[in-house]
XYZ file of C-alpha atoms in Angstrom:
390
model
C -8.144 10.033 -33.433
C -4.536 9.916 -31.493
C -5.586 10.137 -27.559
C -4.220 12.787 -25.708
C -1.263 12.358 -23.975
C -0.784 12.834 -19.901
C 2.585 13.231 -18.672
C 4.404 11.539 -15.841
C 7.129 12.034 -13.403
C 8.634 9.899 -11.094
C 11.084 10.631 -7.631
C 12.951 7.970 -6.664
C 14.660 4.861 -8.562
C 14.452 2.154 -6.248
C 11.909 -0.915 -5.911
C 9.041 0.939 -6.147
C 10.439 3.311 -8.706
C 11.221 0.407 -11.027
C 7.598 -0.549 -9.623
C 5.768 2.392 -10.987
C 7.863 2.483 -14.161
C 6.954 -0.773 -15.080
C 3.383 0.221 -14.111
C 2.722 3.298 -16.211
C 4.660 1.238 -19.233
C 2.321 -1.229 -19.274
C -0.913 0.000 -18.072
C -2.528 1.750 -21.118
C -1.972 -1.698 -22.941
C -3.316 -3.058 -20.485
C -6.327 -1.269 -20.136
C -8.645 0.916 -22.110
C -7.678 4.814 -20.777
C -8.817 7.873 -22.546
C -5.196 9.145 -22.374
C -1.730 7.651 -23.447
C 1.128 7.784 -20.692
C 4.525 9.614 -21.329
C 7.266 8.853 -19.233
C 8.666 12.402 -19.114
C 11.011 13.133 -16.462
C 12.162 11.281 -13.390
C 14.233 12.340 -10.653
C 17.059 10.662 -7.981
C 19.766 12.042 -5.746
C 21.880 12.743 -8.522
C 22.276 13.697 -11.843
C 24.280 10.309 -12.652
C 22.322 8.039 -10.902
C 18.996 9.824 -12.296
C 20.414 9.195 -15.901
C 20.936 5.537 -15.675
C 17.119 4.958 -14.715
C 15.681 6.938 -16.728
C 17.548 4.994 -19.215
C 16.428 2.068 -18.002
C 12.836 2.852 -17.239
C 12.394 4.569 -20.360
C 11.661 7.947 -19.155
C 12.811 10.677 -21.523
C 15.018 13.109 -18.967
C 16.849 13.074 -15.844
C 17.324 15.655 -13.183
C 18.908 15.410 -10.247
C 17.042 17.976 -8.206
C 13.467 16.585 -7.657
C 12.348 20.479 -7.859
C 12.774 21.141 -11.213
C 10.667 18.124 -12.046
C 7.753 19.431 -10.052
C 8.057 22.939 -11.779
C 7.842 21.315 -15.272
C 4.838 22.085 -17.141
C 4.887 19.079 -19.303
C 4.147 16.547 -16.153
C 0.564 16.694 -15.284
C 1.305 13.288 -12.812
C 4.221 12.950 -10.011
C 5.167 9.674 -8.348
C 6.786 9.814 -5.258
C 8.827 6.653 -4.535
C 11.132 8.252 -1.576
C 11.738 7.241 2.188
C 8.571 8.854 3.893
C 10.137 11.389 5.582
C 10.507 12.908 2.187
C 6.998 12.358 1.054
C 5.244 15.471 2.583
C 7.644 18.118 1.124
C 7.662 16.387 -2.515
C 3.949 15.979 -2.407
C 2.818 19.234 -1.146
C 4.838 20.949 -4.108
C 3.739 18.713 -6.972
C 0.339 19.466 -5.240
C 0.933 23.162 -5.303
C 1.874 23.383 -8.918
C -1.510 21.993 -9.678
C 0.049 17.355 -10.525
C -1.917 14.925 -9.744
C -0.057 12.974 -6.867
C 0.513 9.018 -6.434
C 2.860 8.541 -3.243
C 4.239 5.135 -1.598
C 3.096 4.256 1.621
C 3.245 5.131 4.193
C 1.393 8.413 3.491
C 3.866 10.274 5.758
C 6.151 9.833 8.776
C 3.108 11.452 11.042
C -0.709 11.541 11.352
C -0.430 15.728 11.502
C 1.732 15.602 8.135
C -0.469 13.396 6.315
C -3.534 15.683 7.346
C -1.957 18.904 5.812
C -1.069 16.443 2.431
C -4.519 15.718 2.152
C -6.016 18.804 3.096
C -3.336 20.234 0.768
C -4.704 17.910 -2.392
C -8.570 18.439 -1.543
C -7.887 22.237 -1.654
C -6.097 22.297 -4.685
C -8.706 20.132 -6.507
C -6.092 17.201 -7.540
C -6.422 13.281 -7.510
C -4.119 11.307 -4.852
C -3.457 7.864 -4.482
C -1.536 5.942 -1.712
C 0.453 2.759 -2.621
C -1.466 0.038 -1.023
C -0.862 -2.561 -3.972
C -2.414 -5.577 -2.591
C -5.750 -3.809 -2.069
C -5.354 -4.132 -5.945
C -5.489 -8.178 -5.967
C -8.683 -9.778 -7.806
C -8.884 -11.959 -4.280
C -9.219 -9.446 -2.578
C -12.177 -7.931 -4.533
C -13.902 -11.138 -4.397
C -13.360 -11.417 -0.574
C -14.725 -8.065 0.002
C -18.048 -9.159 -2.092
C -18.246 -12.459 -0.634
C -18.815 -11.012 3.175
C -20.807 -8.271 1.478
C -22.692 -10.713 0.395
C -23.494 -12.299 3.385
C -21.504 -15.431 1.766
C -20.157 -16.092 5.121
C -22.529 -14.880 7.598
C -22.006 -12.556 10.506
C -18.696 -11.554 10.318
C -17.141 -12.264 13.766
C -13.824 -11.991 14.035
C -10.549 -10.805 12.158
C -6.752 -11.975 12.416
C -4.626 -10.565 10.139
C -0.685 -10.437 10.030
C 2.273 -8.619 7.920
C 5.277 -10.752 8.014
C 8.224 -10.699 6.251
C 12.290 -11.193 6.991
C 14.098 -8.907 5.614
C 15.578 -7.658 9.268
C 16.001 -11.104 10.776
C 19.737 -11.154 9.940
C 21.320 -9.217 13.041
C 24.267 -8.203 10.503
C 21.838 -6.266 8.669
C 23.318 -2.688 8.892
C 21.339 0.208 10.278
C 19.276 2.036 7.230
C 16.839 4.013 6.490
C 13.842 2.084 7.549
C 15.579 2.773 11.387
C 15.425 6.046 11.436
C 12.347 7.707 13.879
C 12.054 10.234 11.607
C 9.827 7.947 9.012
C 7.249 7.689 11.372
C 8.572 3.859 13.277
C 9.640 0.434 12.265
C 7.476 -2.553 11.045
C 4.234 -1.239 12.126
C 4.342 1.728 10.320
C 6.302 0.473 7.234
C 4.098 -3.204 6.461
C 1.886 -3.213 9.297
C 0.064 -0.349 7.165
C -1.181 -2.701 4.493
C -2.842 -5.466 6.785
C -4.230 -2.301 7.987
C -5.472 -1.010 4.789
C -6.410 -4.340 4.438
C -8.574 -4.675 7.239
C -10.284 -1.381 6.154
C -10.785 -2.417 3.093
C -12.811 -5.832 3.934
C -14.238 -4.951 7.105
C -14.708 -0.969 7.404
C -13.657 1.282 9.505
C -11.536 0.760 12.779
C -12.787 2.495 15.903
C -10.450 1.338 19.083
C -7.174 -0.344 19.432
C -4.526 -1.424 21.730
C -1.248 -2.158 21.034
C 2.273 -3.404 22.147
C 5.767 -2.481 20.428
C 8.843 -4.563 20.783
C 12.527 -3.669 19.277
C 13.841 -7.023 20.034
C 17.224 -6.348 17.597
C 18.424 -3.633 19.948
C 21.245 -2.210 17.786
C 22.991 -2.640 14.108
C 26.015 -2.263 12.429
C 26.406 1.091 10.956
C 27.581 -0.220 7.540
C 28.006 -3.783 6.090
C 30.703 -5.351 8.347
C 31.353 -2.443 10.913
C 32.383 -3.232 13.983
C 30.049 -0.024 14.952
C 26.954 -0.080 15.819
C 23.927 2.235 16.036
C 20.895 1.996 18.268
C 17.625 0.880 16.924
C 14.809 3.150 18.301
C 11.628 1.891 16.582
C 9.826 -1.316 16.542
C 10.823 -4.344 15.339
C 7.360 -6.472 16.112
C 3.983 -4.797 16.988
C 0.711 -6.762 17.438
C -2.830 -5.291 18.602
C -6.353 -5.730 19.080
C -8.679 -4.193 17.020
C -12.755 -3.324 17.255
C -14.132 -3.018 13.902
C -17.099 -0.230 13.784
C -19.624 -2.908 12.789
C -18.638 -4.857 15.869
C -15.969 -7.208 14.420
C -13.288 -7.566 16.659
C -9.676 -9.391 15.222
C -5.550 -8.558 15.853
C -3.053 -7.793 13.576
C 0.758 -8.244 13.734
C 3.207 -6.715 11.990
C 6.754 -7.815 11.894
C 9.555 -7.952 10.248
C 12.309 -10.549 12.349
C 9.920 -13.191 10.811
C 12.602 -15.682 9.865
C 11.595 -17.524 6.312
C 8.579 -15.375 5.939
C 8.788 -12.966 2.697
C 5.688 -12.052 2.076
C 3.273 -12.990 4.837
C 0.594 -10.759 3.827
C -2.627 -12.415 5.466
C -5.643 -12.790 7.188
C -8.414 -15.066 8.111
C -11.687 -13.716 8.580
C -14.445 -15.693 10.809
C -18.396 -15.806 10.268
C -21.541 -17.118 11.603
C -21.842 -19.416 8.243
C -18.265 -19.924 7.193
C -14.751 -18.296 6.712
C -12.325 -16.853 4.481
C -8.441 -17.127 4.605
C -5.714 -15.859 2.287
C -2.018 -15.147 2.119
C -0.138 -13.107 -0.729
C 1.965 -16.061 -0.216
C -0.355 -17.502 -2.782
C -2.056 -14.671 -3.762
C -4.033 -15.721 -7.007
C -6.165 -18.128 -4.096
C -9.031 -17.427 -1.777
C -9.804 -20.167 0.252
C -13.393 -20.470 1.546
C -14.430 -22.484 4.343
C -18.565 -23.490 4.441
C -20.182 -24.539 7.593
C -23.409 -25.449 5.773
C -21.642 -28.682 4.025
C -22.060 -31.777 4.896
C -19.918 -32.814 7.612
C -17.594 -35.261 6.025
C -17.066 -33.031 3.379
C -16.002 -30.117 5.408
C -13.019 -28.124 4.887
C -11.679 -25.332 3.361
C -11.592 -24.985 -0.677
C -9.448 -23.110 -2.901
C -10.834 -20.697 -5.157
C -8.305 -20.065 -8.284
C -7.808 -16.510 -9.702
C -9.174 -16.294 -13.457
C -10.508 -14.315 -16.240
C -13.971 -14.171 -14.104
C -12.500 -12.297 -11.081
C -11.920 -8.369 -12.862
C -9.195 -7.732 -13.707
C -6.763 -10.702 -14.040
C -8.162 -11.467 -17.845
C -6.564 -7.805 -18.909
C -3.189 -10.059 -18.339
C -4.002 -13.593 -19.202
C -6.939 -15.414 -20.590
C -6.514 -18.921 -18.982
C -7.362 -19.359 -15.004
C -4.773 -20.515 -13.073
C -1.777 -19.062 -14.798
C -1.821 -16.640 -12.337
C -0.570 -12.728 -12.175
C 2.184 -11.036 -10.593
C 3.207 -8.248 -8.077
C 4.314 -5.727 -10.694
C 0.517 -6.740 -12.579
C -0.863 -5.457 -8.995
C 0.838 -1.963 -9.566
C -0.505 -1.980 -13.032
C -3.854 -1.911 -11.533
C -3.532 0.423 -9.019
C -2.207 2.958 -11.619
C -4.769 1.837 -13.795
C -7.364 3.075 -10.743
C -5.373 6.386 -10.456
C -5.333 7.184 -13.753
C -9.095 6.549 -14.010
C -9.817 8.706 -10.887
C -8.178 11.432 -13.012
C -10.253 11.101 -16.054
C -13.484 10.745 -13.951
C -15.099 13.812 -13.248
C -16.873 12.231 -9.890
C -16.029 14.001 -6.507
C -12.378 14.766 -6.055
C -10.037 13.180 -3.733
C -12.265 10.088 -3.512
C -11.207 7.400 -0.882
C -11.611 3.599 -0.932
C -14.976 4.046 -2.659
C -14.364 6.016 -5.665
C -15.874 4.701 -8.778
C -16.383 1.644 -7.368
C -12.520 0.363 -7.699
C -11.441 0.559 -4.030
C -8.859 3.019 -4.908
C -7.008 4.761 -2.017
C -6.552 8.312 -2.054
C -5.009 10.910 0.373
C -7.763 10.751 2.831
C -7.507 6.515 3.078
C -3.365 7.186 3.681
C -5.038 9.676 6.443
C -7.370 7.021 7.989
C -4.518 4.467 7.727
C -2.045 6.441 9.966
C -4.957 7.443 12.584
C -4.751 3.496 13.273
C -0.808 3.724 13.340
C -0.921 6.585 15.405
C -3.500 5.028 18.154
C -1.568 1.596 18.440
C 1.689 3.550 18.937
C -0.046 5.913 21.429
C -1.978 2.523 23.362
C 1.801 0.999 22.963
C 3.356 3.880 25.162
C 0.571 4.155 27.494
C 0.943 0.535 28.758
C -1.318 -1.145 25.970
C -4.226 1.165 27.084
C -7.568 1.285 24.508
C -7.273 4.186 22.266
C -10.628 5.440 20.069
C -10.114 6.231 16.513
C -10.152 10.168 15.320
C -13.370 11.138 13.030
C -10.923 10.926 9.756
C -11.253 7.067 9.524
C -14.625 6.722 9.957
């Protein structure tokens, strides 16, 4: 018997738009889903741009007006992969039309906007997802299971960083990422990932203090241009964290980290051992056991394999590795399963045991971001986190 189809619309065809497309193309070939995925429409800034992307990505139709996509009754799922400042209007329109929404992070430029989006989804009863794709790594699930199982004892400290170098070159032109209308700089753009990881692994963050620094204070208005534009967002942000469990920690968000293309990394120390991870080698997890014989102590490497669900859907052999777009396929699976599931709607990290991040999680992460920025503006004074992060 043929499965029913679920129609997908995509707004935006850049890096993340391509990744969403690949995820949708592969998800029902890799995983058992109750429906087949059909790529029905792609929207971009112009009709020509949308048509080129639709042909490349496998969408049936294209439009230069995202509102046309949202209004189409044949589309049940909308992916939003545009700059942050556009997320709110697009998501609210899709939600109002009864569509399920997968939105890239951060959910919105401001905490207030994110709350409006989450409440709209909750009221309309649609399913949501936020693009915290690094949470989908089987090694992240393993780390969380090991922590919950007491394998490193009582957790004491967390050290996390998300560092890249895509803004390290001072000749890099001013772009939408530097527009304060998008909610901030390195912290909200890439730091939101390490905040999401910290919450996934160790639970709610209840207090922060932070510092922001803008080190490249102006950028060329275009490649090679002499005219420059002021940069008014953070290049580097650091913060101290306190978790509800009593664990203390630090995070750094840095897009000037020369030589680092994806240092999404953490180390968690407990009374009986430690866990260390870096996205630069994301098919590996490092484990230190304090109970080992003194002459044999040291971090050991656990290599991803079919035993670490859902690695086996991609490869039957351990150590052969999965990649970035595979994480997006897992994210698509969890989002689509949340649509098919009859569990309470608008679930957050606990949904169906999958670690699915809905709009509520997007709000919780932005509560931490907002608190860090407020602390930095107030000279690093501690700021308590609001109730949504609990």
